[in-house]
Amino acid sequence: MTNLRVKEPGVARKGEAVSINVDGAIVEGFTSEPVSVVLYANGIRSFDRSKKLYRPRGFFSLHPQARTATVIVNGIPAVNPSEIYPTDGMKVRTQQRRPLFIRFFESMVDTSLLHKPIVRNRLVWPIALKLIGKSINNPEPVEYEVKHGASTVVENADLVVVGGGVAGLSAAVEARKYGLEVLQIDDGLEPGGEMLCDELEPPGMSEPGYVFVRRLREKAVELGVKTLPKTTLVGFFEDAVLAFSPYPLGSGTSYVISAKAYVCATGSVDLPCIFANNDLPGIMDASSAIRMLTLHGVVAGRNVAILGATERGLRVAEHLRRHAVNTIILDKSKSSSGKHDIIGGVREVIAVGKNRLTAIEVRCEGESLRLNVDCVVCAASVNPDVKVPAQAGARVAYFKGLGFVPVHDCFMRTKKDGLFVAGGASGSPYGVLHAIEGRIAGLSAAVALNKTGAESDREVLVKEYRSVLKKLGISDIKESVFKSFETDSLPEEKISEPPTLFCMEPRRDAFVCFCEDIRLWDLYRSVTVYGFTSLEKVKRSTGVGTARCQGRLCLVNSALYVAYVAGLSPNSVGIARQRPLTLSMPINVLAAIGVGGN
């Protein structure tokens, strides 16, 4: 096994050194890092098998809601290794079994097994369907002890801030200044979000990102902001809002929340790039690559290819190169510029490897080459994390340059009363904007709750906000969102090609949904054969967005690809309805809420 640890975590995040048992072997890690990072640092990249085709699966994203792989922990099945932290002596079992006949029937599988793909299979297909149905990779029933009742905590606040990044902390601090009781929910081990991992100076700031966010976090503590760490908001229901923490392991803690206003500062989602064999372990998002390095001292690989010469991709390369990692950036545009090694005009990428990535083949205009890389980082495009605001009732629409965004005005108000959005969740790409938008959202919550002086302070801040938008060159894009809020009209502009698409044809081995093994070929057939041009119908036809990650990684890519194939605006295709729960919860926890959660 290759150790990818280039340094120990900083003193503030180091935690205790622990040893865990992984499939009979002892590996070392720290209590401050998720189990998935411990495995990856020790060269273990394949944790699981996919549901239908039994393809090897590792993590694509370290975000708790991006559940591309699960493991068995201390006998408990289907545990997400990216949201569980190790304890000394913990036993982890990966799941690598793959039935032999799956390979024979793999070419016949059509999305959710609802259709016969080709006529010549009409005799063998009914038999194959039964065998495949029996072998679907669901966790096998096991017995393990859990508490009869689980802990349920009731929380009341004036304002709930969902997300602990720069936007969320800024909103919480501003609201506390006006005397609001603020509850902050964050799924990380500590508040700070992605900027906590940034050792460089973000655009518009004069200090490293982690320095800025640490000072902001200290201010929130000083003002008395209450925080629920390692906790995810999982649903807006008619009579309550529900959050969940997976601790204690095997049962967890649920929170029933009541508040007068909510700020959604849930950040953005790195979209997976779509190319051949893009589901191989060793392919990850940009956020995870930076988080592993700066928080945990683990590099994503020794030779890394980065898809997308975006600002995000360039920053990932800069971080990795500081630790002697060889990087190459691949971009779809023809131009190649800057101090980084960039290959432009990339049309197709093919990942090579059996149980993990070992190389990629790149096809550009006029040439092909093979790169011996051990990791691919997807940094071509991001989209606001719209799940929580959409659940709460905000209107979501597509705006070119931002993606699918909760429609909001310059005061960060959405179409749902008492619901505000800020930061990456609003489509803003820069940390300096996240800080300003968070402050505006906190002030807007204070205005909504009739706090004296908040409105005049908000007016001053909005003027500054619009000035910064112009300096960063995104004023026109954001103003189009504000205009849609006022007029209730949506842009109907078509897209030339999804920014994450690195395929020249609808391939069977290019995956859009890692959970359900749904491929580009499946979506193409949904549009061209069955005539489905709304994402809701494609979702019902294929099952895309219905599995463990609840569409976090696949719905936006699916909507953009369907719009591309059908020649429609993404707003005509739409984004599928977002329903709770955003995160799976143990059945005993749900039962406890129903019995004793009031």
CSV table of C-alpha atoms in Angstrom, one decimal, residues 75-432:
chain,number,residue,atom,x,y,z
A,75,GLY,CA,-20.5,-5.0,12.2
A,76,ILE,CA,-22.9,-2.2,11.2
A,77,PRO,CA,-23.6,-2.3,7.4
A,78,ALA,CA,-24.0,0.6,4.9
A,79,VAL,CA,-22.0,3.1,6.9
A,80,ASN,CA,-20.7,6.2,4.9
A,81,PRO,CA,-16.9,6.3,5.6
A,82,SER,CA,-16.9,10.1,4.8
A,83,GLU,CA,-19.1,11.0,7.8
A,84,ILE,CA,-17.7,8.6,10.4
A,85,TYR,CA,-14.5,9.4,12.3
A,86,PRO,CA,-12.2,6.5,13.5
A,87,THR,CA,-11.7,5.2,17.0
A,88,ASP,CA,-8.8,3.1,18.2
A,89,GLY,CA,-9.5,-0.6,17.3
A,90,MET,CA,-12.4,0.2,14.9
A,91,LYS,CA,-13.1,-2.7,12.5
A,92,VAL,CA,-13.8,-1.7,8.9
A,93,ARG,CA,-14.8,-4.1,6.2
A,94,THR,CA,-14.9,-3.2,2.6
A,95,GLN,CA,-17.2,-4.9,0.1
A,96,GLN,CA,-15.6,-6.2,-3.0
A,97,ARG,CA,-17.7,-9.2,-4.1
A,98,ARG,CA,-18.8,-9.3,-7.8
A,99,PRO,CA,-20.8,-12.3,-9.2
A,100,LEU,CA,-19.2,-13.8,-12.3
A,101,PHE,CA,-22.4,-13.7,-14.4
A,102,ILE,CA,-22.8,-10.0,-13.9
A,103,ARG,CA,-20.1,-9.5,-16.5
A,104,PHE,CA,-22.0,-11.6,-19.0
A,105,PHE,CA,-25.3,-9.7,-18.5
A,106,GLU,CA,-23.7,-6.3,-18.1
A,107,SER,CA,-24.3,-5.2,-21.7
A,108,MET,CA,-28.0,-6.0,-21.4
A,109,VAL,CA,-28.7,-3.8,-18.4
A,110,ASP,CA,-30.8,-0.8,-19.4
A,111,THR,CA,-31.0,1.8,-16.5
A,112,SER,CA,-33.5,0.5,-14.0
A,113,LEU,CA,-34.1,-2.8,-15.8
A,114,LEU,CA,-37.4,-1.6,-17.2
A,115,HIS,CA,-36.7,-2.2,-20.8
A,116,LYS,CA,-35.3,-4.8,-23.2
A,117,PRO,CA,-32.4,-3.1,-24.8
A,118,ILE,CA,-32.2,-5.2,-28.1
A,119,VAL,CA,-34.5,-7.7,-29.8
A,120,ARG,CA,-32.1,-10.5,-30.0
A,121,ASN,CA,-32.1,-10.8,-26.2
A,122,ARG,CA,-35.8,-11.4,-26.0
A,123,LEU,CA,-35.4,-15.1,-25.1
A,124,VAL,CA,-32.6,-14.9,-22.6
A,125,TRP,CA,-33.6,-11.5,-21.1
A,126,PRO,CA,-36.4,-12.8,-18.7
A,127,ILE,CA,-33.9,-15.3,-17.2
A,128,ALA,CA,-31.2,-12.6,-17.0
A,129,LEU,CA,-33.6,-10.2,-15.4
A,130,LYS,CA,-34.4,-12.6,-12.6
A,131,LEU,CA,-30.8,-13.4,-11.9
A,132,ILE,CA,-29.8,-9.7,-12.0
A,133,GLY,CA,-32.7,-8.8,-9.7
A,134,LYS,CA,-31.6,-11.3,-7.1
A,135,SER,CA,-28.0,-10.1,-7.2
A,136,ILE,CA,-28.6,-6.4,-6.9
A,137,ASN,CA,-25.9,-5.1,-4.5
A,138,ASN,CA,-28.1,-4.1,-1.6
A,139,PRO,CA,-26.8,-4.7,2.0
A,140,GLU,CA,-27.5,-8.1,3.2
A,141,PRO,CA,-29.8,-8.3,6.3
A,142,VAL,CA,-27.7,-8.6,9.5
A,143,GLU,CA,-28.5,-8.4,13.2
A,144,TYR,CA,-26.8,-5.9,15.5
A,145,GLU,CA,-27.8,-4.2,18.7
A,146,VAL,CA,-29.1,-0.7,18.7
A,147,LYS,CA,-30.8,1.4,21.3
A,148,HIS,CA,-34.6,0.9,21.5
A,149,GLY,CA,-35.0,4.7,21.5
A,150,ALA,CA,-32.7,7.3,20.0
A,151,SER,CA,-31.9,10.7,21.3
A,152,THR,CA,-34.2,13.5,20.0
A,153,VAL,CA,-33.4,17.1,20.8
A,154,VAL,CA,-35.8,20.0,20.3
A,155,GLU,CA,-34.1,23.3,19.2
A,156,ASN,CA,-35.8,26.7,19.0
A,157,ALA,CA,-34.2,29.8,17.5
A,158,ASP,CA,-35.0,33.1,15.8
A,159,LEU,CA,-32.7,32.3,12.9
A,160,VAL,CA,-31.3,29.0,11.7
A,161,VAL,CA,-28.2,29.2,9.5
A,162,VAL,CA,-27.7,26.1,7.4
A,163,GLY,CA,-24.0,25.8,6.6
A,164,GLY,CA,-20.8,26.8,8.5
A,165,GLY,CA,-18.7,28.3,5.7
A,166,VAL,CA,-17.9,32.0,5.2
A,167,ALA,CA,-21.4,32.9,4.1
A,168,GLY,CA,-23.0,31.0,7.0
A,169,LEU,CA,-20.7,32.4,9.6
A,170,SER,CA,-21.1,36.0,8.3
A,171,ALA,CA,-24.9,35.7,8.4
A,172,ALA,CA,-24.8,34.3,11.9
A,173,VAL,CA,-22.5,37.0,13.2
A,174,GLU,CA,-24.5,39.8,11.6
A,175,ALA,CA,-27.8,38.5,13.0
A,176,ARG,CA,-26.3,38.1,16.5
A,177,LYS,CA,-25.3,41.8,16.4
A,178,TYR,CA,-29.0,42.6,16.3
A,179,GLY,CA,-29.9,40.2,19.2
A,180,LEU,CA,-31.3,37.3,17.2
A,181,GLU,CA,-31.0,33.9,18.8
A,182,VAL,CA,-29.0,32.0,16.1
A,183,LEU,CA,-28.6,28.3,15.6
A,184,GLN,CA,-26.0,27.2,13.0
A,185,ILE,CA,-26.0,23.7,11.5
A,186,ASP,CA,-22.9,22.4,9.9
A,187,ASP,CA,-22.0,18.9,8.6
A,188,GLY,CA,-18.3,19.4,9.2
A,189,LEU,CA,-16.2,18.5,12.2
A,190,GLU,CA,-15.6,22.3,12.7
A,191,PRO,CA,-17.2,25.4,11.1
A,192,GLY,CA,-15.3,27.1,8.3
A,193,GLY,CA,-16.3,25.4,5.1
A,194,GLU,CA,-14.1,25.2,2.1
A,195,MET,CA,-12.2,28.4,2.9
A,196,LEU,CA,-10.8,26.8,6.0
A,197,CYS,CA,-8.7,24.7,3.5
A,198,ASP,CA,-7.5,27.6,1.4
A,199,GLU,CA,-3.8,28.4,2.1
A,200,LEU,CA,-3.8,31.0,-0.8
A,201,GLU,CA,-5.3,34.5,-0.9
A,202,PRO,CA,-8.8,34.3,-2.5
A,203,PRO,CA,-9.6,36.9,-5.2
A,204,GLY,CA,-10.6,40.2,-3.5
A,205,MET,CA,-8.9,39.3,-0.2
A,206,SER,CA,-5.5,40.3,1.2
A,207,GLU,CA,-5.0,37.3,3.5
A,208,PRO,CA,-5.1,33.5,3.1
A,209,GLY,CA,-8.6,32.1,3.2
A,210,TYR,CA,-8.1,30.0,6.4
A,211,VAL,CA,-6.9,33.1,8.3
A,212,PHE,CA,-10.0,35.1,7.4
A,213,VAL,CA,-12.4,32.3,8.3
A,214,ARG,CA,-10.7,31.5,11.6
A,215,ARG,CA,-11.2,35.1,12.7
A,216,LEU,CA,-14.8,35.0,11.6
A,217,ARG,CA,-15.3,31.8,13.5
A,218,GLU,CA,-13.8,33.3,16.7
A,219,LYS,CA,-16.2,36.3,16.3
A,220,ALA,CA,-19.2,33.9,16.1
A,221,VAL,CA,-18.1,32.1,19.3
A,222,GLU,CA,-17.6,35.5,21.0
A,223,LEU,CA,-21.1,36.6,20.1
A,224,GLY,CA,-22.7,33.4,21.3
A,225,VAL,CA,-23.7,31.7,18.1
A,226,LYS,CA,-24.9,28.1,18.9
A,227,THR,CA,-23.5,25.5,16.5
A,228,LEU,CA,-24.4,21.9,15.8
A,229,PRO,CA,-21.3,20.3,14.2
A,230,LYS,CA,-21.3,17.0,12.3
A,231,THR,CA,-25.0,17.6,11.7
A,232,THR,CA,-27.0,17.7,8.5
A,233,LEU,CA,-30.3,19.4,7.9
A,234,VAL,CA,-32.3,16.6,6.3
A,235,GLY,CA,-35.8,17.9,5.6
A,236,PHE,CA,-38.4,20.7,5.7
A,237,PHE,CA,-41.7,19.1,6.7
A,238,GLU,CA,-45.1,20.6,7.2
A,239,ASP,CA,-44.9,20.7,10.9
A,240,ALA,CA,-41.2,20.8,11.7
A,241,VAL,CA,-37.6,21.0,10.3
A,242,LEU,CA,-35.5,17.9,10.9
A,243,ALA,CA,-31.7,17.6,11.3
A,244,PHE,CA,-29.5,14.6,12.0
A,245,SER,CA,-26.1,13.7,13.4
A,246,PRO,CA,-24.8,10.1,12.9
A,247,TYR,CA,-23.4,10.1,16.4
A,248,PRO,CA,-23.5,7.9,18.5
A,249,LEU,CA,-22.6,5.4,15.8
A,250,GLY,CA,-25.4,2.9,15.1
A,251,SER,CA,-28.2,5.2,16.3
A,252,GLY,CA,-27.5,8.9,15.9
A,253,THR,CA,-29.1,12.0,17.3
A,254,SER,CA,-32.1,13.8,15.6
A,255,TYR,CA,-33.0,17.4,16.1
A,256,VAL,CA,-36.5,18.8,15.7
A,257,ILE,CA,-36.1,22.5,14.9
A,258,SER,CA,-38.4,25.5,15.0
A,259,ALA,CA,-37.3,29.0,13.8
A,260,LYS,CA,-38.7,32.2,12.5
A,261,ALA,CA,-36.2,32.5,9.6
A,262,TYR,CA,-33.6,30.4,7.7
A,263,VAL,CA,-30.5,31.3,5.8
A,264,CYS,CA,-29.3,28.6,3.4
A,265,ALA,CA,-25.6,28.9,3.1
A,266,THR,CA,-25.0,25.3,1.9
A,267,GLY,CA,-22.3,26.1,-0.6
A,268,SER,CA,-21.8,24.6,-4.0
A,269,VAL,CA,-21.3,21.1,-5.5
A,270,ASP,CA,-18.4,20.1,-7.7
A,271,LEU,CA,-20.1,18.4,-10.6
A,272,PRO,CA,-18.5,15.1,-11.7
A,273,CYS,CA,-17.0,15.2,-15.2
A,274,ILE,CA,-18.5,12.8,-17.6
A,275,PHE,CA,-16.0,10.6,-19.5
A,276,ALA,CA,-15.3,6.9,-20.0
A,277,ASN,CA,-14.8,4.9,-16.8
A,278,ASN,CA,-15.3,8.1,-14.7
A,279,ASP,CA,-16.5,6.0,-11.8
A,280,LEU,CA,-13.1,4.4,-11.1
A,281,PRO,CA,-11.7,5.0,-7.6
A,282,GLY,CA,-9.1,7.7,-7.7
A,283,ILE,CA,-11.4,10.2,-9.4
A,284,MET,CA,-12.6,13.0,-7.1
A,285,ASP,CA,-13.9,16.5,-6.9
A,286,ALA,CA,-11.7,19.6,-6.4
A,287,SER,CA,-13.1,20.3,-2.9
A,288,SER,CA,-12.0,16.9,-1.6
A,289,ALA,CA,-8.5,17.2,-3.1
A,290,ILE,CA,-7.9,20.5,-1.3
A,291,ARG,CA,-9.6,19.4,1.9
A,292,MET,CA,-7.5,16.2,2.2
A,293,LEU,CA,-4.3,18.1,1.6
A,294,THR,CA,-4.7,21.2,3.8
A,295,LEU,CA,-6.7,19.7,6.7
A,296,HIS,CA,-5.4,16.2,6.8
A,297,GLY,CA,-2.0,16.3,5.0
A,298,VAL,CA,-2.9,13.7,2.4
A,299,VAL,CA,-2.3,14.3,-1.3
A,300,ALA,CA,-4.9,13.0,-3.9
A,301,GLY,CA,-2.0,11.3,-5.8
A,302,ARG,CA,1.5,11.7,-6.9
A,303,ASN,CA,0.7,12.4,-10.6
A,304,VAL,CA,-2.7,14.2,-10.9
A,305,ALA,CA,-4.7,15.3,-13.9
A,306,ILE,CA,-7.1,18.2,-13.3
A,307,LEU,CA,-10.1,18.6,-15.6
A,308,GLY,CA,-10.9,22.2,-16.2
A,309,ALA,CA,-8.6,25.3,-16.4
A,310,THR,CA,-11.1,27.1,-14.2
A,311,GLU,CA,-10.0,29.3,-11.3
A,312,ARG,CA,-10.9,26.3,-9.1
A,313,GLY,CA,-8.7,24.0,-11.2
A,314,LEU,CA,-5.8,26.4,-11.2
A,315,ARG,CA,-6.0,26.7,-7.4
A,316,VAL,CA,-6.0,23.0,-6.9
A,317,ALA,CA,-2.9,22.7,-9.0
A,318,GLU,CA,-1.2,25.4,-7.0
A,319,HIS,CA,-2.0,23.7,-3.7
A,320,LEU,CA,-0.7,20.3,-5.0
A,321,ARG,CA,2.4,21.6,-6.6
A,322,ARG,CA,3.5,23.1,-3.2
A,323,HIS,CA,3.9,19.5,-2.1
A,324,ALA,CA,5.8,18.2,-5.1
A,325,VAL,CA,2.8,16.6,-6.8
A,326,ASN,CA,3.0,16.5,-10.6
A,327,THR,CA,-0.1,18.1,-12.1
A,328,ILE,CA,-1.4,18.5,-15.6
A,329,ILE,CA,-4.6,20.5,-16.5
A,330,LEU,CA,-6.9,19.4,-19.3
A,331,ASP,CA,-9.3,21.9,-20.7
A,332,LYS,CA,-12.0,21.8,-23.4
A,333,SER,CA,-11.1,25.3,-24.8
A,334,LYS,CA,-8.5,25.5,-27.6
A,335,SER,CA,-6.4,28.2,-25.9
A,336,SER,CA,-3.7,27.2,-23.3
A,337,SER,CA,-2.1,29.9,-21.2
A,338,GLY,CA,-0.8,30.7,-17.8
A,339,LYS,CA,2.1,29.3,-15.7
A,340,HIS,CA,0.5,25.8,-15.4
A,341,ASP,CA,0.9,22.9,-17.8
A,342,ILE,CA,-2.3,23.0,-19.7
A,343,ILE,CA,-3.5,20.8,-22.6
A,344,GLY,CA,-6.2,22.6,-24.5
A,345,GLY,CA,-8.8,21.4,-27.0
A,346,VAL,CA,-9.6,18.2,-25.1
A,347,ARG,CA,-12.6,16.4,-26.6
A,348,GLU,CA,-12.5,13.0,-24.9
A,349,VAL,CA,-11.0,11.4,-21.8
A,350,ILE,CA,-10.9,7.7,-21.1
A,351,ALA,CA,-9.9,6.5,-17.7
A,352,VAL,CA,-7.8,3.3,-17.5
A,353,GLY,CA,-7.7,0.8,-14.7
A,354,LYS,CA,-9.3,-2.3,-13.2
A,355,ASN,CA,-10.1,-1.5,-9.5
A,356,ARG,CA,-8.5,1.9,-9.4
A,357,LEU,CA,-7.3,4.6,-11.8
A,358,THR,CA,-3.9,3.9,-13.3
A,359,ALA,CA,-3.8,6.2,-16.4
A,360,ILE,CA,-6.0,8.2,-18.8
A,361,GLU,CA,-6.2,8.4,-22.6
A,362,VAL,CA,-6.8,11.9,-23.9
A,363,ARG,CA,-8.1,12.8,-27.3
A,364,CYS,CA,-7.6,16.3,-28.5
A,365,GLU,CA,-8.2,17.9,-31.8
A,366,GLY,CA,-5.7,16.2,-34.1
A,367,GLU,CA,-3.8,14.0,-31.5
A,368,SER,CA,-4.2,11.4,-28.8
A,369,LEU,CA,-2.0,10.8,-25.8
A,370,ARG,CA,-1.7,8.6,-22.7
A,371,LEU,CA,-1.0,10.1,-19.3
A,372,ASN,CA,0.2,7.9,-16.4
A,373,VAL,CA,-1.7,9.5,-13.6
A,374,ASP,CA,-3.0,8.0,-10.4
A,375,CYS,CA,-5.7,10.6,-9.7
A,376,VAL,CA,-8.1,12.8,-11.7
A,377,VAL,CA,-9.6,15.9,-10.1
A,378,CYS,CA,-12.9,17.2,-11.6
A,379,ALA,CA,-12.8,21.0,-11.5
A,380,ALA,CA,-14.7,21.9,-14.7
A,381,SER,CA,-17.9,23.2,-13.2
A,382,VAL,CA,-19.8,23.7,-9.9
A,383,ASN,CA,-23.4,24.3,-9.2
A,384,PRO,CA,-25.1,25.8,-6.1
A,385,ASP,CA,-26.3,23.2,-3.6
A,386,VAL,CA,-30.0,23.8,-4.1
A,387,LYS,CA,-31.4,20.8,-2.3
A,388,VAL,CA,-32.2,22.6,1.0
A,389,PRO,CA,-33.6,25.8,-0.4
A,390,ALA,CA,-35.6,23.9,-3.0
A,391,GLN,CA,-37.1,21.7,-0.3
A,392,ALA,CA,-38.0,24.7,1.7
A,393,GLY,CA,-40.0,26.2,-1.2
A,394,ALA,CA,-37.5,28.5,-3.0
A,395,ARG,CA,-37.9,28.7,-6.8
A,396,VAL,CA,-34.9,27.2,-8.6
A,397,ALA,CA,-33.9,28.3,-12.2
A,398,TYR,CA,-30.9,27.9,-14.6
A,399,PHE,CA,-28.8,31.0,-15.3
A,400,LYS,CA,-25.9,30.6,-17.7
A,401,GLY,CA,-22.6,31.1,-15.9
A,402,LEU,CA,-24.1,30.2,-12.5
A,403,GLY,CA,-26.1,27.0,-13.0
A,404,PHE,CA,-29.3,26.1,-11.3
A,405,VAL,CA,-29.8,28.8,-8.6
A,406,PRO,CA,-32.4,29.7,-6.0
A,407,VAL,CA,-34.0,32.8,-7.5
A,408,HIS,CA,-33.3,35.7,-5.1
A,409,ASP,CA,-33.0,39.5,-5.0
A,410,CYS,CA,-30.1,41.7,-3.9
A,411,PHE,CA,-31.3,41.4,-0.3
A,412,MET,CA,-30.7,37.6,-0.6
A,413,ARG,CA,-34.5,37.0,-0.2
A,414,THR,CA,-36.0,34.0,-2.0
A,415,LYS,CA,-39.6,33.5,-3.2
A,416,LYS,CA,-40.3,31.7,0.1
A,417,ASP,CA,-41.0,34.1,3.0
A,418,GLY,CA,-38.4,33.9,5.8
A,419,LEU,CA,-36.0,32.0,3.6
A,420,PHE,CA,-32.7,33.6,2.5
A,421,VAL,CA,-29.7,32.3,0.5
A,422,ALA,CA,-26.1,33.4,0.5
A,423,GLY,CA,-22.6,32.4,-0.8
A,424,GLY,CA,-22.0,29.4,-3.0
A,425,ALA,CA,-25.7,28.4,-2.6
A,426,SER,CA,-26.6,31.7,-4.4
A,427,GLY,CA,-24.2,31.0,-7.3
A,428,SER,CA,-21.5,33.4,-6.3
A,429,PRO,CA,-18.1,32.0,-7.1
A,430,TYR,CA,-15.8,34.1,-4.8
A,431,GLY,CA,-15.2,34.0,-1.1
A,432,VAL,CA,-15.3,37.8,-0.8
